[in-house]
Amino acid sequence: MNKKIHIKTWGCQMNEYDSLIITRTLQKNKYTITKIAEEADILILNTCSIREKAQEKLFHQLGRWKKIKEKKPKLIIAVGGCVAAQEGKKIKLRAKYIDIIFGPRTLNLLPNMIQQISQKNNFVINIDSPKIIKKFNINLKNINKGIKTSISIMEGCNKYCSFCIVPHTRGTEISRSHDSIISEILELSHNGTKEITLLGQNVNAYRGKNEYGEKCNFANLIRYISLIKEIKRIRFITSHPVEFNEEIINLYKEIPKLASFLHLPVQSGSDKILKLMKRRHTIKEYKNIIKKILKFRPNMQFSSDFIIGFPGETESDFNKTLNLVKEIKFDFSFSFIYSPRPETLASNFVNNTTLKEKKNRLNILQKQILNQGRIWTKNMLNTKQKVLVEGYTKQKNNEFFGTTENNRTIYFNSDYNIIGKLVTVKIKNIYKNKILGKLYNKK
């Protein structure tokens, strides 16, 4: 009888990709996936530790699963991801009923860990290894991954920003081989994928080797992917401004398939705060990247990450951030109040800003970016947009929907099936929760 697995995932797209690796690895070992926790024989929690209170969120979830285990004593509970790598055995000390702790780089060993528990009924922990164990590539044969798919090209980070726990939980930068990435994308393209998003903590630091042992940089990887006929659109997340070099900037001139939307984290608009954050770039350097890209793509849109209330941030520093937001006209952001993370340099900094003030600043910033996003949407009226068609609505058989380069979902009618096509749509009406267009032509 096949064992049933239930996986709960928190965090970024990398975590989502890790959960996909877990799923495929366990399915290969004859496990089946269930969406209902109470039906499962094995419960897996894939965690994120970027923000504070991740541990408390973890234990609240484990507390709910404990009740299931009380009714099913043979139930196996496994905790993985960044919180697992960060806290290790401390999780077991507080939640004695868990069975497995694994890290982002040891998730491929999960079937063996489960087997150990099943045979010996002992606690198993493996959160790291002197050598990389994680296998990025997964068996995609006969799997319909959908029109849009994300894949990991590298993991870890060497930057050691003073606020960031990623180098401590995911390790230093390790790039996948060039050939394994291209092989995976080719397989995905044969299964219907039209848009690829490349994932990594710092994708523009990619240095993967090909079968001849030669290194391939990020720009060349993009060029290779663009040659795959079935792939119509390419995105990537996340980049670091320090390594966003001229060659990568020039891709926006060379590669039409590269989406005219870029997520480029800046974190603060103040050079003083950037220095404290150990970001190693200035606002002038950041803005120069934006200006150069805009020369090739005048209608390019940008999103970014912001940390509000970092130790030492004054009202003047915050206003510099707000001014940068207005100048660049960011369309979207991931913005949070600073959370001190263990093992990071900034966790030792003194922070005199009150929580009330931090919340007020965050609210001002988020409202500004939300308003800018609405203006970007409003300005789409009567424009022609490239839309990647993802499906049709169940309410109307001839109404299709798809995504623009700036991540808006557009609804429009067509008398023939155009799912998976990149089409031109003219925007006719913009409502609060829906954008309507008219099919202009089919490519």
Coordinates of C-alpha atoms in Angstrom, one line a residue:
M1 CA 0.0 0.0 0.0
N2 CA 1.4 3.4 -1.0
K3 CA 2.1 5.9 1.7
K4 CA 0.4 9.3 1.4
I5 CA 2.4 12.6 1.9
H6 CA 1.2 16.0 2.7
I7 CA 3.5 19.0 2.0
K8 CA 3.0 22.5 3.4
T9 CA 5.3 25.2 1.9
W10 CA 6.2 28.7 3.3
G11 CA 8.4 31.3 1.7
C12 CA 9.8 32.3 -1.6
Q13 CA 9.7 30.7 -5.1
M14 CA 12.9 28.8 -4.2
N15 CA 11.0 27.1 -1.4
E16 CA 8.2 26.3 -3.8
Y17 CA 10.7 24.8 -6.2
D18 CA 12.3 22.8 -3.3
S19 CA 8.8 21.4 -2.5
L20 CA 8.5 20.3 -6.2
I21 CA 11.8 18.5 -5.9
I22 CA 10.5 16.8 -2.7
T23 CA 7.3 15.9 -4.4
R24 CA 9.0 14.4 -7.5
T25 CA 11.6 12.6 -5.4
L26 CA 8.9 10.9 -3.2
Q27 CA 6.7 10.1 -6.1
K28 CA 9.6 8.3 -7.7
N29 CA 9.8 6.3 -4.5
K30 CA 6.1 5.3 -4.9
Y31 CA 4.6 7.8 -2.5
T32 CA 1.4 9.6 -3.4
I33 CA 0.6 13.3 -2.5
T34 CA -2.6 14.3 -0.7
K35 CA -3.9 17.9 0.0
I36 CA -5.6 16.7 3.2
A37 CA -3.2 16.6 6.2
E38 CA -5.5 14.2 8.1
E39 CA -5.2 11.6 5.3
A40 CA -1.4 11.6 5.2
D41 CA 1.1 9.1 6.6
I42 CA 3.9 11.7 6.4
L43 CA 3.5 15.4 7.0
I44 CA 6.3 17.7 5.6
L45 CA 6.7 21.3 6.5
N46 CA 9.1 23.3 4.2
T47 CA 9.9 26.5 6.0
C48 CA 11.2 30.0 5.5
S49 CA 13.3 32.1 8.0
I50 CA 13.8 35.4 6.2
R51 CA 11.6 37.2 8.7
E52 CA 11.3 37.2 12.4
K53 CA 8.7 35.0 14.2
A54 CA 9.2 32.3 11.6
Q55 CA 9.9 29.9 14.5
E56 CA 6.6 30.7 16.3
K57 CA 4.7 30.2 13.1
L58 CA 6.5 26.9 12.7
F59 CA 5.5 25.7 16.2
H60 CA 1.9 26.8 15.8
Q61 CA 1.7 24.6 12.7
L62 CA 3.4 21.7 14.4
G63 CA 1.0 22.1 17.3
R64 CA -1.9 21.5 14.9
W65 CA -0.2 18.5 13.4
K66 CA 0.5 17.1 16.9
K67 CA -3.2 16.6 17.3
I68 CA -3.3 14.5 14.2
K69 CA -0.3 12.4 15.4
E70 CA -2.1 11.8 18.7
K71 CA -4.8 10.0 16.7
K72 CA -2.3 8.3 14.3
P73 CA 0.8 7.4 16.4
K74 CA 2.7 6.0 13.3
L75 CA 2.4 9.4 11.5
I76 CA 5.8 10.8 10.5
I77 CA 6.4 14.6 10.8
A78 CA 9.3 16.1 9.0
V79 CA 10.5 19.7 9.1
G80 CA 12.7 21.1 6.4
G81 CA 13.8 24.4 4.8
C82 CA 15.6 27.4 6.2
V83 CA 14.2 27.4 9.7
A84 CA 15.2 23.7 10.0
A85 CA 18.8 24.7 8.8
Q86 CA 18.8 27.6 11.2
E87 CA 17.4 26.0 14.4
G88 CA 18.4 22.3 13.9
K89 CA 18.0 20.2 17.0
K90 CA 16.3 23.1 18.9
I91 CA 13.1 22.3 17.0
K92 CA 13.2 18.8 18.4
L93 CA 13.7 20.0 22.0
R94 CA 10.5 22.0 21.8
A95 CA 8.5 19.7 19.7
K96 CA 9.6 16.2 20.8
Y97 CA 7.0 14.5 18.6
I98 CA 8.7 15.4 15.3
D99 CA 10.6 12.7 13.5
I100 CA 12.8 14.3 10.8
I101 CA 14.7 17.5 10.4
F102 CA 16.3 18.2 7.0
G103 CA 17.9 21.2 5.3
P104 CA 17.5 22.8 1.8
R105 CA 20.6 21.0 0.6
T106 CA 19.7 17.6 2.0
L107 CA 16.1 17.2 0.8
N108 CA 17.1 14.6 -1.8
L109 CA 17.9 12.3 1.2
L110 CA 14.3 12.5 2.5
P111 CA 13.3 9.0 1.2
N112 CA 16.2 7.5 3.1
M113 CA 15.4 9.4 6.3
I114 CA 11.7 8.3 6.0
Q115 CA 12.9 4.7 5.6
Q116 CA 15.2 5.0 8.7
I117 CA 12.2 6.2 10.8
S118 CA 9.9 3.5 9.5
Q119 CA 12.5 0.8 10.3
K120 CA 14.0 2.0 13.6
N121 CA 11.5 4.6 14.8
N122 CA 14.3 7.0 15.8
F123 CA 14.7 10.7 15.3
V124 CA 16.7 11.6 12.2
I125 CA 18.4 15.0 11.4
N126 CA 20.5 16.0 8.4
I127 CA 20.6 19.7 7.7
D128 CA 24.0 20.0 6.0
S129 CA 26.9 18.2 4.4
P130 CA 30.5 19.0 3.6
K131 CA 29.6 18.4 0.0
I132 CA 26.5 19.5 -1.9
I133 CA 23.9 16.8 -1.9
K134 CA 21.0 18.6 -3.3
K135 CA 20.0 17.5 -6.9
F136 CA 18.3 20.3 -8.8
N137 CA 17.1 18.4 -11.8
I138 CA 13.9 16.4 -11.5
N139 CA 12.2 14.0 -13.7
L140 CA 9.7 16.0 -15.8
K141 CA 8.7 13.3 -18.3
N142 CA 5.0 13.1 -18.9
I143 CA 4.4 15.9 -16.4
N144 CA 2.3 18.9 -17.5
K145 CA 4.0 21.8 -15.8
G146 CA 1.7 24.5 -17.3
I147 CA 2.3 27.5 -19.5
K148 CA 4.6 29.2 -16.9
T149 CA 7.2 27.4 -15.0
S150 CA 10.0 28.4 -12.5
I151 CA 13.2 26.5 -12.3
S152 CA 16.2 26.9 -10.0
I153 CA 19.6 27.7 -11.6
M154 CA 21.6 28.2 -8.4
E155 CA 21.4 28.3 -4.7
G156 CA 23.0 30.2 -1.8
C157 CA 24.7 33.6 -1.6
N158 CA 28.2 34.9 -1.0
K159 CA 27.2 38.5 -0.3
Y160 CA 26.6 38.3 3.5
C161 CA 24.5 41.4 3.7
S162 CA 24.4 42.3 7.4
F163 CA 20.6 41.6 7.7
C164 CA 20.4 38.4 5.7
I165 CA 20.3 34.8 7.0
V166 CA 20.4 33.2 3.6
P167 CA 24.2 32.4 3.5
H168 CA 23.7 30.7 6.9
T169 CA 20.7 28.6 5.9
R170 CA 21.3 27.9 2.2
G171 CA 25.1 28.3 2.2
T172 CA 27.4 29.9 -0.4
E173 CA 26.6 30.1 -4.1
I174 CA 26.4 26.9 -6.0
S175 CA 25.4 26.9 -9.7
R176 CA 23.7 24.1 -11.5
S177 CA 25.4 22.8 -14.6
H178 CA 24.5 24.6 -17.8
D179 CA 23.5 21.4 -19.5
S180 CA 21.1 20.3 -16.8
I181 CA 19.3 23.6 -16.9
I182 CA 19.0 23.6 -20.7
S183 CA 17.9 19.9 -20.6
E184 CA 15.2 20.7 -18.1
I185 CA 13.9 23.7 -20.0
L186 CA 13.8 21.7 -23.2
E187 CA 11.8 19.0 -21.5
L188 CA 9.4 21.6 -20.1
S189 CA 9.0 23.2 -23.5
H190 CA 8.0 19.9 -25.0
N191 CA 5.4 19.6 -22.2
G192 CA 3.8 22.9 -23.0
T193 CA 5.8 25.5 -21.0
K194 CA 6.1 28.8 -22.8
E195 CA 7.4 31.1 -20.0
I196 CA 10.4 30.3 -17.8
T197 CA 11.4 32.1 -14.6
L198 CA 15.0 31.4 -13.5
L199 CA 15.3 31.3 -9.7
G200 CA 18.2 31.8 -7.3
Q201 CA 19.2 34.0 -4.3
N202 CA 21.5 35.9 -6.7
V203 CA 20.9 34.7 -10.3
N204 CA 23.3 37.1 -12.0
A205 CA 26.2 35.5 -10.1
Y206 CA 25.5 32.2 -12.0
R207 CA 28.6 30.4 -13.1
G208 CA 27.6 26.9 -14.3
K209 CA 29.8 24.5 -16.1
N210 CA 28.9 22.7 -19.3
E211 CA 29.8 19.1 -20.2
Y212 CA 33.3 20.3 -21.3
G213 CA 34.0 21.9 -17.9
E214 CA 33.8 25.4 -19.3
K215 CA 32.0 28.1 -17.2
C216 CA 28.9 29.7 -18.6
N217 CA 27.8 33.1 -17.1
F218 CA 24.3 34.3 -16.6
A219 CA 24.1 36.4 -19.8
N220 CA 25.1 33.4 -21.9
L221 CA 22.6 31.2 -20.1
I222 CA 19.9 33.6 -21.1
R223 CA 21.1 33.6 -24.7
Y224 CA 21.0 29.8 -24.9
I225 CA 17.5 29.7 -23.4
S226 CA 16.3 32.3 -25.9
L227 CA 17.2 30.0 -28.7
I228 CA 14.6 27.4 -27.6
K229 CA 11.8 28.1 -30.1
E230 CA 8.9 27.0 -27.8
I231 CA 10.0 29.4 -25.0
K232 CA 8.3 32.7 -25.7
R233 CA 9.2 34.7 -22.5
I234 CA 12.0 34.7 -20.0
R235 CA 12.1 36.1 -16.5
F236 CA 14.5 35.9 -13.5
I237 CA 14.5 36.5 -9.8
T238 CA 16.4 37.7 -7.7
S239 CA 19.4 39.8 -8.8
H240 CA 22.0 41.8 -6.9
P241 CA 22.8 45.3 -8.2
V242 CA 26.6 44.7 -7.6
E243 CA 26.6 41.9 -10.3
F244 CA 24.1 43.5 -12.7
N245 CA 26.9 44.2 -15.2
E246 CA 26.9 45.7 -18.7
E247 CA 26.6 42.3 -20.4
I248 CA 23.4 41.6 -18.5
I249 CA 22.0 45.1 -19.2
N250 CA 22.7 44.6 -22.9
L251 CA 20.5 41.5 -22.9
Y252 CA 17.5 43.9 -22.9
K253 CA 18.7 45.1 -26.3
E254 CA 19.6 41.7 -27.6
I255 CA 16.9 39.4 -26.4
P256 CA 13.2 40.3 -27.2
K257 CA 12.0 37.3 -25.2
L258 CA 13.4 38.8 -22.0
A259 CA 10.3 40.4 -20.2
S260 CA 10.2 44.1 -19.9
F261 CA 9.8 43.8 -16.1
L262 CA 12.7 43.5 -13.6
H263 CA 12.7 42.8 -9.9
L264 CA 16.0 44.4 -8.6
P265 CA 16.2 44.6 -4.8
V266 CA 17.6 47.9 -3.5
Q267 CA 16.5 47.6 0.2
S268 CA 17.0 51.4 1.0
G269 CA 17.3 54.7 -0.7
S270 CA 19.9 55.9 1.7
D271 CA 23.6 55.3 1.1
K272 CA 24.3 55.4 4.8
I273 CA 21.9 52.6 5.4
L274 CA 23.1 50.6 2.4
K275 CA 26.6 50.8 3.9
L276 CA 25.3 49.5 7.2
M277 CA 23.5 46.8 5.3
K278 CA 26.8 45.9 3.6
R279 CA 25.0 46.0 0.2
R280 CA 28.2 47.2 -1.6
H281 CA 26.4 49.5 -4.0
T282 CA 25.3 53.1 -3.9
I283 CA 22.0 54.7 -4.9
K284 CA 23.8 56.4 -7.8
E285 CA 25.0 53.0 -9.1
Y286 CA 21.6 51.5 -8.7
K287 CA 19.9 54.3 -10.6
N288 CA 22.6 54.0 -13.4
I289 CA 21.5 50.3 -14.0
I290 CA 17.9 51.5 -14.3
K291 CA 18.8 54.3 -16.7
K292 CA 20.8 52.1 -19.0
I293 CA 18.0 49.5 -19.2
L294 CA 15.5 52.2 -19.9
K295 CA 17.6 53.3 -23.0
F296 CA 16.8 49.9 -24.5
R297 CA 13.3 49.5 -23.1
P298 CA 11.7 52.9 -22.5
N299 CA 8.5 51.2 -21.1
M300 CA 10.3 48.9 -18.7
Q301 CA 8.8 48.5 -15.3
F302 CA 10.6 47.7 -12.0
S303 CA 9.8 46.2 -8.7
S304 CA 12.1 45.9 -5.6
D305 CA 12.7 44.9 -2.0
F306 CA 12.7 47.3 0.9
I307 CA 13.6 46.9 4.5
I308 CA 12.0 49.6 6.7
G309 CA 13.3 50.5 10.2
F310 CA 16.8 49.1 9.8
P311 CA 19.0 50.0 12.7
G312 CA 20.2 53.6 12.3
E313 CA 17.4 54.6 9.9
T314 CA 16.3 58.2 10.5
E315 CA 13.4 60.0 9.1
S316 CA 15.8 61.6 6.6
D317 CA 17.0 58.1 5.5
F318 CA 13.4 56.9 5.1
N319 CA 12.5 60.0 3.0
K320 CA 15.4 59.2 0.7
T321 CA 13.9 55.7 0.2
L322 CA 10.5 57.3 -0.5
N323 CA 12.0 59.7 -3.0
L324 CA 13.7 56.8 -4.8
V325 CA 10.4 55.0 -5.0
K326 CA 8.8 58.0 -6.6
E327 CA 11.7 58.6 -9.0
I328 CA 11.9 55.0 -10.3
K329 CA 8.1 54.7 -10.2
F330 CA 8.3 51.1 -8.8
D331 CA 5.3 49.1 -9.8
F332 CA 5.4 46.6 -6.9
S333 CA 7.5 45.7 -3.9
F334 CA 8.3 43.2 -1.2
S335 CA 8.6 45.5 1.8
F336 CA 8.9 44.6 5.4
I337 CA 9.9 46.0 8.8
Y338 CA 13.4 44.9 9.7
S339 CA 13.7 41.6 11.5
P340 CA 16.9 40.8 13.4
R341 CA 18.1 37.3 12.3
P342 CA 20.4 35.1 14.3
E343 CA 24.0 34.9 13.2
T344 CA 23.8 38.1 11.1
L345 CA 25.9 41.2 11.8
A346 CA 22.9 43.5 12.1
S347 CA 21.4 41.5 14.9
N348 CA 24.0 43.2 17.1
F349 CA 23.1 46.7 16.0
V350 CA 21.2 49.0 18.3
N351 CA 17.8 50.0 16.9
N352 CA 16.2 53.1 18.6
T353 CA 13.2 53.5 16.2
T354 CA 9.9 52.7 17.8
L355 CA 7.7 49.9 16.3
K356 CA 5.0 52.5 15.9
E357 CA 7.2 54.6 13.7
K358 CA 8.4 51.6 11.7
K359 CA 4.8 50.6 11.0
N360 CA 4.0 54.2 10.0
R361 CA 6.9 54.4 7.6
L362 CA 6.1 51.0 6.1
N363 CA 2.4 52.1 5.6
I364 CA 3.5 55.3 3.8
L365 CA 5.9 53.4 1.5
Q366 CA 3.4 50.6 0.6
K367 CA 0.6 53.1 -0.1
Q368 CA 3.0 55.0 -2.4
I369 CA 4.0 51.9 -4.4
L370 CA 0.3 50.7 -4.5
N371 CA -0.7 54.0 -6.0
Q372 CA 2.1 53.9 -8.5
G373 CA 1.0 50.4 -9.5
R374 CA -2.5 51.6 -10.1
I375 CA -1.2 54.4 -12.3
W376 CA 0.8 51.9 -14.3
T377 CA -2.4 49.8 -14.8
K378 CA -4.5 52.9 -15.7
N379 CA -1.9 53.9 -18.3
M380 CA -2.4 50.6 -20.1
L381 CA -5.8 51.7 -21.4
N382 CA -5.9 51.7 -25.2
T383 CA -2.4 50.3 -25.4
K384 CA -1.4 47.0 -27.2
Q385 CA 0.1 44.4 -24.9
K386 CA 1.8 41.2 -25.5
V387 CA -0.2 38.5 -23.7
L388 CA 0.8 34.9 -23.0
V389 CA -2.5 33.0 -23.1
E390 CA -2.8 30.6 -20.1
G391 CA -6.4 29.3 -20.4
Y392 CA -10.0 30.2 -20.7
T393 CA -12.5 31.1 -18.1
K394 CA -15.1 28.5 -17.0
Q395 CA -17.9 31.2 -17.1
K396 CA -17.5 31.9 -20.8
N397 CA -16.1 29.3 -23.2
N398 CA -14.7 31.9 -25.6
E399 CA -13.2 34.1 -22.9
F400 CA -9.5 33.6 -22.5
F401 CA -7.0 35.0 -20.0
G402 CA -3.3 35.6 -20.1
T403 CA -0.4 37.6 -18.6
T404 CA 1.3 40.7 -19.8
E405 CA 5.0 41.4 -19.5
N406 CA 4.2 43.6 -16.5
N407 CA 2.3 40.8 -14.7
R408 CA -1.3 41.9 -15.3
T409 CA -3.9 39.3 -16.1
I410 CA -6.0 40.3 -19.2
Y411 CA -9.3 38.8 -20.2
F412 CA -10.4 38.7 -23.8
N413 CA -12.5 36.8 -26.3
S414 CA -11.3 34.5 -29.1
D415 CA -13.2 32.2 -31.5
Y416 CA -10.4 29.7 -31.6
N417 CA -8.1 28.0 -29.1
I418 CA -5.0 30.1 -28.5
I419 CA -3.8 28.7 -25.2
G420 CA 0.0 28.8 -25.1
K421 CA 0.2 31.5 -27.8
L422 CA 1.8 34.9 -27.4
V423 CA -0.8 37.3 -28.8
T424 CA -1.3 41.1 -29.0
V425 CA -4.3 42.4 -27.1
K426 CA -5.6 45.9 -27.0
I427 CA -6.7 47.0 -23.6
K428 CA -10.3 48.2 -23.8
N429 CA -11.6 48.5 -20.2
I430 CA -9.9 48.6 -16.8
Y431 CA -12.0 47.7 -13.7
K432 CA -11.0 47.4 -10.1
N433 CA -10.6 43.6 -10.3
K434 CA -10.5 42.9 -14.0
I435 CA -8.8 44.1 -17.1
L436 CA -10.6 43.5 -20.4
G437 CA -9.0 43.5 -23.9
K438 CA -9.7 42.8 -27.5
L439 CA -7.6 40.3 -29.5
Y440 CA -5.6 42.4 -31.9
N441 CA -3.7 39.6 -33.8
K442 CA -2.2 36.2 -33.2
K443 CA 1.5 35.3 -33.4

